[in-house]
Amino acid sequence: MSLICHQVSRSFNCRQKPPAKILENYMTSELSFDEWDEKHNPERAQDTDFDAVMSRRYFLKGATMLGVSAFVMTAGLSSKTAVAASKAGFQFKPIAAATTDTITLPEGFTSQVVVRWGDPLTSDGPEFDHATRGSAASQAIVAGDNNDGMDIFVVDGHTVLVINNEYTNRDITFGNRESKLPETDDDVNKGKMAHGLTIVELKEKNGQWEIVTNSPFNRRITPDTAFEVVGPVRGSNLIKTSSDSKGTRILGTFNNCGNGKTPWGTYLACEENFNGYFSSYQGENFKQTAEQKRYGIAKDGKDWGYKWAQTDARFDVSKEPNESHRHGWVVEVDPSGRRTPVKLTALGRFKHENAEVVISKNGHAVVYLGDDERGEFLYRFVSRDPYQPNGDNSTLLHNGDLFVAKFNDDGSGEWINLAEAGMATDETMIFARIAASKVGATTMDRPEWVAANPHKVEAYVALTNNKYRGERENQPLNMVNPRVKNPYGHIVRWTPEAEDHAADNFTWDMYVMAGNPLVHSDLMSGSGNINETNMFNSPDGLKFDAAGNLWIQTDGNYSNAKGFAGMGNNQMLMGDPETGAIHRFLVGPKECEITGLTWSPDRKTMFIGVQHPGEKGNSHWPEGGQAVPRSAVIAVRRTDGGLIG
Ligand code: FEO
Ligand code: CA
Ligand code: CA
């Protein structure tokens, strides 16, 4: 191989197969996406005050069990009831854990599949081909893969569903290749076009939901769609690239995880593991900057196996070092398609989970934001301008303050303004993690979705799990993350001072600590509202329904063995915010996670996301037989046609 070809090969631009070493990534691993991410997570910078860490640890050595018990006691009653009643008045018999390759629901409920990966949105779109699993051209115009957060909008009387398409699974997307990897440029672009958003009009006919083929609302937003940059980073030198010398226009959104819905009718999509798409032609000779290290960009010059730099040089960090600064944001999308989508830089750049929007007592928009990484933080944005109930709110999320949470061990907490980090404003937003460390925020056990109670001024965050808690110096035990090696996760709730989501102080308590009382009798058995009939692990999706029920979705260990014995497949449960009672409502098919939740306008259908069934090769859901497993949105209804949330 010539020297030039060798270099090009290392940058994935050569037709020859890249060296095997470069292929050690998520795509070649036998691990699930989350397991792989756990193994290769970025090293957090050691920027916490060491003395403070040690004194807190010393305090906790004597006080952990006693203090934690006191918090857990507040978590409410046992849920050992035969029938659960929701706040909307509907009752259901909680279901047992299951390991079948199906959707399991309580008696009196039915489900149907509505939108699957690869379903056509227009008459130009081909039906899904189980042999080839599509091409770059077909994937760009059909429903994307791995649906995650979603919401329903009524636009001019039409029911429009907006869906995040988070990522792809190598064995499934490229299962037509012997290597189970993207082998050609078209394969790479097929994977790329499976990312982004799917916008689709639905209609209900004889009790069944279906896609309105050729609706003018149907479209895809992909990693190549143009976005306008708004907020404090617009025009910053740190986001200028060879194709955008002004720093005002960014192509694409990808790895959209959870979402948000604004009171003014727009959709927020949250860019999560954006780092996994960047590589360097320099391979292992590539040296990360401190900022790239903190965000896990191109570790050892490698991406996670998506190979986008092979067909699009902007994903090569050595060629376009600022491109990675242009991702990791929350984007705002108009479901009608009339406005250009925007990147909301005032909400900070990190591994965004979801964006829960509430209007504060004094009328400002407050957005709660989790950064899903072990030892990262929980954030809050407060808009500069007030919300105009009947006015134009299209620029409301462009300006405001970004805060990060500090949870004190006595049950109090505060929001610290990132402006106190003393960094330039564009740097504060682009490197929000670094600013948050500087101001002394509390490291958390992977903040996933935040949900605010519509009937009470309080909010909840799912802290999904953390294998390093208590082990790494920068992730000490504390009262809000009280378990060493937390494999089960927990949900923390906070109440803002003076019933004002814009207030700088709050009090917090533990809503639930997940655990396994069949296997453990200590803190690992979970809080008082966990028993052998409702146990689960790794809470991820959280959403309140209009009636005030807290729905909990899981993305956890589905081995049903050892510490997870009796928990079965990933699931969805209903929590009562007042009593703490939790009841299992749905179990998903094999090797899926349940993520994404929204309701039809009449609240008689609940749309639920089933992501990555068969991520380890053991599902044929939803079609069965020998079909390729496909992520899908399902519709769940009561057989008597009543309200569901
Ligand atoms: Fe995409 Fe944090 O889950
Ligand atoms: Ca998630
Ligand atoms: Ca997840």
XYZ file of C-alpha atoms and ligand atoms in Angstrom:
650
model
C 0.000 0.000 0.000
C 1.417 3.431 -0.874
C 1.972 5.916 1.926
C -0.801 8.140 0.613
C -3.254 5.294 0.318
C -2.281 4.150 3.804
C -3.068 7.570 5.240
C -6.292 7.778 3.308
C -7.252 4.311 4.421
C -6.799 5.370 8.011
C -9.200 8.213 7.381
C -11.686 5.692 5.957
C -11.568 7.324 2.528
C -9.899 4.394 0.797
C -11.765 1.537 -0.839
C -9.371 -0.886 0.872
C -10.498 -2.301 4.181
C -9.292 -0.134 7.080
C -6.864 -1.731 9.560
C -8.656 -4.039 11.969
C -7.529 -2.022 14.966
C -9.548 0.980 13.857
C -12.667 -1.153 13.823
C -12.611 -1.769 17.571
C -15.700 0.226 18.326
C -19.377 -0.045 19.151
C -20.116 -1.463 15.715
C -17.751 -4.415 16.152
C -18.599 -5.088 19.766
C -20.865 -7.833 21.062
C -22.061 -5.443 23.735
C -25.343 -3.563 23.686
C -25.098 0.163 23.005
C -25.355 1.076 26.685
C -22.883 -1.614 27.789
C -20.357 -0.445 25.209
C -20.824 3.176 26.229
C -20.267 2.227 29.878
C -16.954 0.633 28.981
C -15.669 3.491 26.855
C -17.110 6.523 28.566
C -15.005 9.660 28.536
C -12.708 10.328 31.453
C -14.056 13.253 33.359
C -11.520 15.941 34.131
C -10.236 15.918 37.713
C -11.438 19.386 38.488
C -13.323 18.899 41.738
C -11.843 20.284 44.934
C -10.102 17.325 46.559
C -10.456 18.455 50.160
C -14.148 19.017 49.727
C -14.517 15.562 48.225
C -12.711 13.920 51.127
C -14.591 15.761 53.826
C -17.901 14.820 52.275
C -16.822 11.224 51.962
C -15.732 11.144 55.582
C -19.066 12.530 56.657
C -20.923 9.949 54.627
C -18.962 6.996 55.953
C -20.658 7.426 59.282
C -23.953 8.744 58.078
C -24.837 7.109 54.798
C -27.096 4.279 55.915
C -28.938 6.280 58.531
C -29.348 9.301 56.321
C -30.379 7.339 53.275
C -32.962 5.400 55.256
C -34.501 8.673 56.360
C -34.838 9.816 52.754
C -36.090 6.473 51.510
C -38.748 6.327 54.201
C -40.391 9.289 52.530
C -40.723 7.316 49.315
C -44.145 6.053 50.159
C -46.218 2.954 50.418
C -45.820 -0.552 49.155
C -47.543 -1.117 45.833
C -48.705 -4.634 46.678
C -52.255 -3.938 45.560
C -54.199 -6.186 43.219
C -55.588 -3.307 41.184
C -53.957 0.019 40.413
C -56.108 3.071 39.864
C -54.747 5.917 37.786
C -55.400 9.581 38.429
C -57.728 9.536 35.407
C -59.822 6.945 37.188
C -59.002 3.984 34.995
C -58.022 0.812 36.749
C -55.694 -1.939 35.666
C -54.363 -5.117 37.143
C -50.573 -4.680 37.320
C -48.787 -7.287 35.212
C -45.996 -9.688 36.066
C -42.497 -9.389 34.592
C -42.172 -11.136 31.222
C -39.432 -12.389 28.920
C -41.493 -13.054 25.787
C -40.903 -11.446 22.376
C -44.186 -9.541 22.542
C -45.897 -6.517 24.043
C -47.524 -7.530 27.327
C -50.347 -5.375 28.710
C -52.928 -5.690 31.511
C -56.328 -7.222 30.731
C -58.584 -4.722 29.022
C -55.847 -3.037 26.931
C -54.772 -3.623 23.322
C -51.879 -2.458 21.179
C -51.089 -2.057 17.500
C -47.929 -1.110 15.631
C -48.192 2.354 14.023
C -44.801 3.451 12.608
C -41.847 1.080 12.152
C -38.268 1.734 11.019
C -38.374 1.799 7.220
C -42.122 2.424 6.810
C -42.843 4.592 3.742
C -44.121 8.139 4.332
C -44.931 8.826 0.681
C -45.924 6.714 -2.301
C -42.323 7.162 -3.568
C -40.983 5.340 -0.527
C -40.456 1.589 -0.918
C -41.808 -0.916 1.595
C -39.118 -2.212 3.956
C -36.924 -4.833 2.276
C -35.956 -7.502 4.811
C -33.130 -8.754 2.568
C -31.282 -5.454 1.954
C -32.731 -3.345 4.785
C -32.842 -0.410 2.389
C -30.310 1.917 0.794
C -29.137 5.467 1.476
C -31.690 6.813 -1.010
C -34.609 4.827 0.402
C -33.704 5.459 4.034
C -33.705 9.237 3.483
C -37.438 9.211 2.639
C -38.879 6.533 4.943
C -39.245 6.387 8.745
C -35.906 6.504 10.584
C -34.511 3.897 12.982
C -34.446 3.493 16.779
C -37.354 5.801 17.641
C -36.921 7.575 20.981
C -38.624 10.748 22.290
C -41.778 11.865 20.453
C -44.802 14.122 20.702
C -48.143 14.677 18.985
C -49.179 18.073 17.586
C -52.461 19.179 16.070
C -51.595 21.346 13.046
C -54.513 22.870 11.121
C -56.696 20.021 12.382
C -54.194 17.307 11.394
C -52.616 14.909 13.918
C -48.854 15.125 13.390
C -46.404 12.852 15.214
C -42.775 14.008 15.512
C -40.320 11.218 16.387
C -36.614 11.206 17.271
C -34.560 8.517 15.496
C -31.642 8.133 17.852
C -29.092 5.718 16.351
C -28.579 2.409 14.512
C -27.617 -1.125 15.572
C -24.898 -2.671 13.426
C -26.257 -6.239 13.418
C -29.654 -5.041 12.296
C -29.000 -2.113 9.926
C -26.108 -3.907 8.232
C -27.342 -7.448 8.863
C -27.331 -7.977 5.076
C -23.502 -7.828 5.181
C -21.478 -10.755 6.441
C -19.330 -8.371 8.524
C -22.488 -6.743 9.967
C -20.738 -3.424 9.351
C -21.163 -0.583 6.874
C -18.995 -1.823 3.984
C -19.708 0.654 1.184
C -20.279 4.399 1.001
C -23.951 3.660 0.417
C -24.039 1.560 3.611
C -22.462 4.442 5.568
C -25.018 6.867 4.189
C -27.877 4.440 4.776
C -26.948 4.428 8.456
C -26.596 8.212 8.446
C -30.023 8.756 6.845
C -31.647 6.458 9.440
C -30.786 9.195 12.013
C -32.615 12.459 12.693
C -36.361 12.987 12.971
C -39.443 11.508 11.323
C -42.486 13.758 10.985
C -45.652 11.942 9.993
C -49.386 12.626 9.922
C -51.537 9.904 11.485
C -55.238 9.216 11.287
C -57.551 6.895 13.154
C -59.853 4.622 11.171
C -62.126 2.047 12.831
C -60.095 2.177 16.019
C -56.770 1.700 14.233
C -54.107 4.351 13.686
C -52.380 4.595 10.326
C -49.896 6.764 8.434
C -51.468 9.331 6.082
C -49.280 8.542 3.073
C -48.267 11.649 1.077
C -49.504 14.080 3.754
C -47.756 17.439 3.159
C -46.551 17.212 6.787
C -44.641 13.962 6.185
C -40.910 14.540 5.983
C -37.539 13.615 7.382
C -34.990 15.797 9.127
C -31.571 14.175 8.751
C -27.889 14.797 9.607
C -27.771 16.878 6.392
C -30.781 19.195 7.003
C -29.954 22.921 7.438
C -30.401 24.533 10.886
C -30.060 28.203 11.813
C -27.877 28.913 14.864
C -29.653 31.045 17.481
C -28.572 32.277 20.894
C -25.205 33.291 22.353
C -23.057 30.985 20.194
C -24.331 32.378 16.870
C -21.316 33.764 14.996
C -18.772 32.428 17.517
C -15.315 31.630 16.136
C -15.592 28.259 17.872
C -18.295 27.066 15.470
C -16.913 28.463 12.203
C -15.958 25.840 9.604
C -14.827 25.749 5.997
C -18.440 25.526 4.840
C -19.830 28.070 7.336
C -17.396 30.987 7.700
C -19.978 33.028 9.633
C -20.911 30.398 12.218
C -24.640 30.784 11.615
C -25.807 27.683 9.744
C -25.293 24.059 10.765
C -26.109 20.948 8.823
C -27.955 18.263 10.664
C -29.118 16.821 13.927
C -28.335 13.276 15.077
C -28.434 10.976 18.073
C -31.665 12.629 19.155
C -32.611 10.986 22.419
C -35.420 12.424 24.555
C -37.490 15.418 23.546
C -39.600 18.306 24.754
C -42.802 20.051 23.715
C -43.264 23.781 24.151
C -46.565 25.454 25.126
C -46.288 27.407 21.840
C -46.477 24.249 19.713
C -42.879 23.465 18.779
C -40.858 20.290 19.220
C -37.495 20.081 20.976
C -35.106 17.266 19.987
C -32.100 16.615 22.196
C -28.710 15.642 20.724
C -27.173 13.051 23.057
C -24.178 10.850 22.096
C -23.103 13.168 19.253
C -19.459 12.523 20.097
C -19.603 8.970 18.730
C -19.706 10.134 15.105
C -16.349 11.958 14.959
C -13.025 10.363 14.039
C -9.607 11.531 12.830
C -7.602 10.480 9.803
C -4.619 10.514 12.165
C -5.995 7.431 13.932
C -4.274 6.594 17.193
C -1.787 9.455 16.640
C -4.648 11.898 17.162
C -4.360 13.743 20.477
C -7.558 14.989 22.096
C -7.708 18.493 23.561
C -8.927 18.721 27.161
C -12.320 19.822 25.864
C -12.538 16.931 23.386
C -11.601 14.557 26.187
C -14.310 15.867 28.481
C -16.868 15.314 25.711
C -15.410 12.002 24.503
C -14.692 13.238 20.978
C -12.609 10.916 18.755
C -10.857 8.994 21.529
C -7.785 7.363 19.894
C -8.959 9.021 16.684
C -11.914 6.658 16.438
C -15.629 7.102 16.074
C -17.990 4.417 17.374
C -18.104 2.634 14.031
C -20.591 4.764 12.093
C -17.787 5.823 9.663
C -19.457 9.091 8.658
C -16.045 10.700 8.009
C -15.677 8.228 5.138
C -18.321 10.066 3.114
C -18.440 13.471 4.839
C -15.121 15.138 5.799
C -16.748 17.384 8.410
C -16.850 14.376 10.748
C -13.025 14.189 10.663
C -12.011 16.308 13.684
C -8.504 16.852 12.343
C -9.918 18.430 9.204
C -12.805 20.324 10.859
C -11.956 20.720 14.563
C -14.951 23.010 15.148
C -17.589 20.715 13.640
C -18.065 18.815 16.907
C -18.872 22.155 18.619
C -21.895 22.401 16.323
C -23.569 19.315 17.807
C -24.684 18.367 21.303
C -27.427 21.008 21.383
C -31.196 21.051 21.755
C -32.915 21.847 18.451
C -36.349 23.462 18.024
C -38.521 22.270 15.162
C -41.833 23.641 13.892
C -44.008 20.557 13.216
C -45.798 22.417 10.397
C -42.486 22.844 8.548
C -43.093 26.562 8.024
C -40.062 27.745 10.036
C -36.408 26.781 9.577
C -35.325 24.530 12.465
C -32.862 26.095 14.917
C -30.035 25.026 17.239
C -30.745 26.520 20.681
C -27.280 27.413 21.957
C -28.552 29.137 25.133
C -29.460 25.683 26.471
C -25.817 24.549 26.527
C -23.874 21.776 24.836
C -23.675 18.380 26.473
C -25.152 14.898 26.029
C -28.727 16.098 26.166
C -31.364 13.644 27.332
C -34.697 15.502 27.180
C -35.961 19.072 27.611
C -38.898 19.473 30.002
C -40.529 22.879 29.522
C -42.634 24.587 32.190
C -43.787 28.169 32.638
C -42.648 29.651 35.947
C -44.819 31.577 38.388
C -43.651 34.894 36.910
C -44.217 33.717 33.337
C -40.749 32.752 32.152
C -39.985 29.571 30.224
C -37.986 27.113 32.336
C -36.359 24.116 30.639
C -34.962 21.251 32.715
C -32.117 19.342 31.024
C -30.165 16.205 31.948
C -26.640 15.352 30.731
C -26.566 11.567 30.372
C -23.067 10.600 31.433
C -21.795 9.077 34.649
C -20.721 11.936 36.914
C -22.244 14.756 34.852
C -24.945 17.217 35.841
C -28.565 18.355 35.857
C -29.231 21.772 34.266
C -31.987 24.408 34.107
C -32.528 27.184 31.565
C -34.636 30.252 32.461
C -35.703 32.517 29.603
C -34.826 36.217 29.676
C -38.220 37.217 28.309
C -41.640 36.151 29.551
C -43.908 33.731 27.726
C -46.697 35.439 25.749
C -49.762 33.147 26.010
C -51.278 34.355 22.745
C -48.217 35.952 21.192
C -45.101 35.031 19.231
C -42.771 32.889 21.366
C -40.536 31.779 18.511
C -37.442 33.453 20.030
C -38.198 32.731 23.706
C -35.503 30.042 24.047
C -32.859 32.172 22.305
C -31.838 34.180 25.375
C -31.683 33.427 29.071
C -29.576 31.997 31.869
C -28.269 28.458 32.187
C -27.962 26.998 35.688
C -26.639 23.731 37.087
C -27.919 21.879 40.150
C -26.179 21.493 43.471
C -27.864 18.978 45.777
C -26.953 19.349 49.436
C -26.911 16.364 51.774
C -29.468 17.997 54.093
C -32.214 17.826 51.437
C -31.783 21.405 50.216
C -30.436 22.412 46.836
C -29.632 25.369 44.631
C -29.315 26.320 40.992
C -25.954 27.944 40.213
C -25.709 30.266 37.197
C -22.991 29.068 34.791
C -22.077 32.741 34.271
C -20.293 32.426 37.643
C -17.682 30.179 35.981
C -16.068 33.348 34.589
C -15.677 32.006 31.049
C -16.587 33.809 27.818
C -20.274 33.328 27.037
C -19.762 31.228 23.885
C -17.240 29.027 25.719
C -19.594 28.651 28.671
C -22.306 27.287 26.389
C -20.064 25.149 24.156
C -18.143 23.696 27.098
C -21.007 23.770 29.607
C -19.673 20.670 31.389
C -16.432 22.475 32.214
C -18.274 25.573 33.413
C -20.534 23.398 35.589
C -17.531 21.724 37.229
C -15.987 25.125 37.947
C -19.071 26.324 39.846
C -19.240 23.210 42.051
C -22.318 21.381 40.749
C -23.190 17.910 42.059
C -22.077 14.964 39.913
C -25.020 12.642 39.235
C -25.684 8.983 38.314
C -26.445 9.637 34.603
C -29.319 12.153 34.469
C -31.919 10.901 31.992
C -35.399 12.361 31.485
C -36.859 15.106 33.664
C -40.648 15.311 34.106
C -42.597 18.111 35.795
C -45.877 17.396 37.572
C -48.646 19.341 35.782
C -50.698 19.584 39.004
C -48.000 20.546 41.495
C -44.809 22.597 41.329
C -42.313 19.739 41.481
C -40.106 17.841 39.035
C -38.479 14.410 38.826
C -35.248 13.195 37.245
C -34.376 9.590 36.387
C -30.795 8.720 37.369
C -30.458 5.540 35.418
C -27.385 3.807 36.917
C -23.681 4.365 37.523
C -21.030 1.717 37.837
C -18.389 4.174 39.056
C -20.214 5.957 41.870
C -18.135 5.908 45.003
C -15.164 4.503 43.097
C -13.834 7.497 41.204
C -12.567 10.534 43.052
C -14.755 12.860 41.047
C -17.900 10.799 41.701
C -18.085 10.573 45.501
C -21.071 9.157 47.312
C -23.548 11.779 48.376
C -27.070 11.740 49.684
C -28.635 12.281 46.282
C -26.526 9.477 44.729
C -26.221 7.224 47.751
C -25.195 3.826 46.346
C -21.715 2.578 45.496
C -21.891 1.001 42.016
C -25.534 1.854 41.492
C -26.766 -0.827 39.037
C -30.484 -0.176 39.484
C -30.862 3.598 39.377
C -33.205 5.943 41.223
C -35.606 8.850 40.703
C -35.061 12.103 42.576
C -37.772 14.729 43.019
C -37.358 18.420 43.843
C -39.771 21.139 44.940
C -38.818 24.691 43.932
C -38.971 27.351 46.626
C -42.176 29.413 46.727
C -43.764 27.168 44.092
C -41.655 28.911 41.455
C -39.671 26.894 38.893
C -37.511 30.011 38.361
C -36.505 30.191 42.061
C -32.836 29.537 42.810
C -33.446 27.207 45.752
C -35.302 23.934 46.165
C -35.749 20.987 48.475
C -35.372 17.420 47.256
C -36.238 13.876 48.227
C -35.980 10.373 46.790
C -39.116 9.257 44.908
C -37.865 5.724 44.388
C -34.667 3.734 44.549
C -34.977 0.788 42.179
C -33.600 -2.505 43.441
C -34.111 -6.216 43.770
C -35.688 -7.405 47.042
C -35.536 -11.025 45.791
C -31.753 -10.945 45.787
C -30.795 -8.242 48.287
C -31.820 -7.181 51.756
C -29.720 -4.013 52.018
C -29.833 -0.700 50.131
C -29.706 -2.725 46.860
C -33.200 -4.074 47.600
C -34.622 -0.641 46.762
C -36.844 1.814 48.600
C -40.085 1.035 50.433
C -42.187 1.333 47.283
C -40.286 -1.480 45.515
C -41.281 -5.107 45.976
C -41.012 -8.365 44.034
C -44.133 -7.523 41.985
C -43.019 -4.136 40.605
C -39.225 -4.214 40.523
C -37.314 -2.777 37.591
C -33.881 -1.352 36.845
C -32.475 1.657 35.018
C -35.326 4.198 34.850
C -34.826 6.336 31.733
C -37.968 7.850 30.146
C -40.221 9.854 32.486
C -43.403 11.660 31.567
C -46.521 12.865 33.333
C -49.891 12.402 31.690
C -52.511 15.141 31.870
C -54.179 13.428 34.824
C -50.977 13.548 36.906
C -49.673 9.966 36.672
C -45.888 9.603 36.401
C -44.961 7.075 33.684
C -41.557 5.418 34.064
C -39.817 3.679 31.135
C -36.738 1.499 31.484
C -33.551 0.939 29.476
C -31.739 -1.561 31.621
C -30.371 -5.024 32.116
C -32.861 -7.545 30.667
C -30.856 -10.700 31.516
C -33.486 -11.686 34.124
C -30.612 -13.303 36.021
C -28.428 -12.724 39.083
C -29.019 -9.214 40.439
C -31.696 -8.687 37.788
C -33.566 -11.977 38.380
C -37.319 -11.505 38.240
C -37.226 -8.181 36.379
C -37.685 -9.562 32.837
C -37.608 -7.414 29.717
C -37.609 -3.615 29.733
C -40.938 -2.155 30.770
C -43.171 0.810 31.578
C -44.692 1.476 34.982
C -47.150 4.002 36.394
C -46.174 5.897 39.513
C -48.431 7.795 41.899
C -46.587 10.987 42.879
C -48.470 11.290 46.172
C -48.390 7.773 47.620
C -45.236 6.580 45.837
C -47.073 3.428 44.671
C -45.652 2.032 41.413
C -47.409 -0.505 39.156
C -46.107 -2.347 36.100
C -48.273 -1.567 33.050
C -46.352 -2.807 29.991
C -43.460 -5.135 29.165
C -41.639 -4.865 25.827
C -40.280 -7.564 23.517
C -36.832 -9.121 23.884
C -33.744 -6.895 24.068
C -35.648 -3.644 23.529
C -35.867 -0.547 25.644
C -39.143 1.291 26.126
C -38.681 4.984 25.371
C -40.850 7.835 24.164
C -44.437 8.508 25.168
C -47.261 10.759 24.031
C -51.039 10.809 23.810
C -53.653 11.344 21.117
C -55.492 14.666 21.484
C -58.558 12.855 22.944
C -56.306 11.011 25.459
C -57.794 7.666 24.439
C -54.577 6.420 22.825
C -51.119 6.316 24.334
C -48.250 6.133 21.816
C -45.237 4.279 23.213
C -41.786 3.761 21.699
C -40.139 0.334 21.440
C -36.452 0.819 20.595
C -33.828 -1.675 19.426
C -35.725 -4.986 19.875
C -33.197 -7.781 19.332
C -30.103 -5.613 19.811
C -28.204 -8.831 20.587
C -29.883 -10.888 17.857
C -32.763 -12.529 19.727
C -35.964 -10.832 18.553
C -38.127 -10.810 15.451
C -40.596 -8.272 16.832
C -42.954 -6.938 15.575
C -43.503 -9.128 12.516
C -42.370 -12.451 14.006
C -41.194 -15.483 12.032
C -37.691 -14.782 10.718
C -38.363 -11.063 10.128
C -35.756 -8.398 10.823
C -36.570 -6.822 14.220
C -37.675 -3.200 13.814
C -37.996 -0.372 16.301
C -41.564 0.923 16.252
C -44.102 3.259 17.805
C -47.124 1.394 19.134
C -50.604 2.683 20.039
C -52.153 1.389 23.277
C -55.867 1.769 24.002
C -58.445 0.542 26.463
C -60.769 -2.026 24.940
C -63.727 -0.073 26.364
C -62.508 3.083 24.597
C -61.952 5.069 27.813
C -59.281 7.592 28.726
C -55.717 6.404 29.147
C -53.919 9.135 31.061
Fe -30.491 8.021 24.754
Fe -29.740 8.653 27.803
O -30.625 7.691 26.585
Ca -32.936 7.676 27.140
Ca -31.377 4.866 26.426
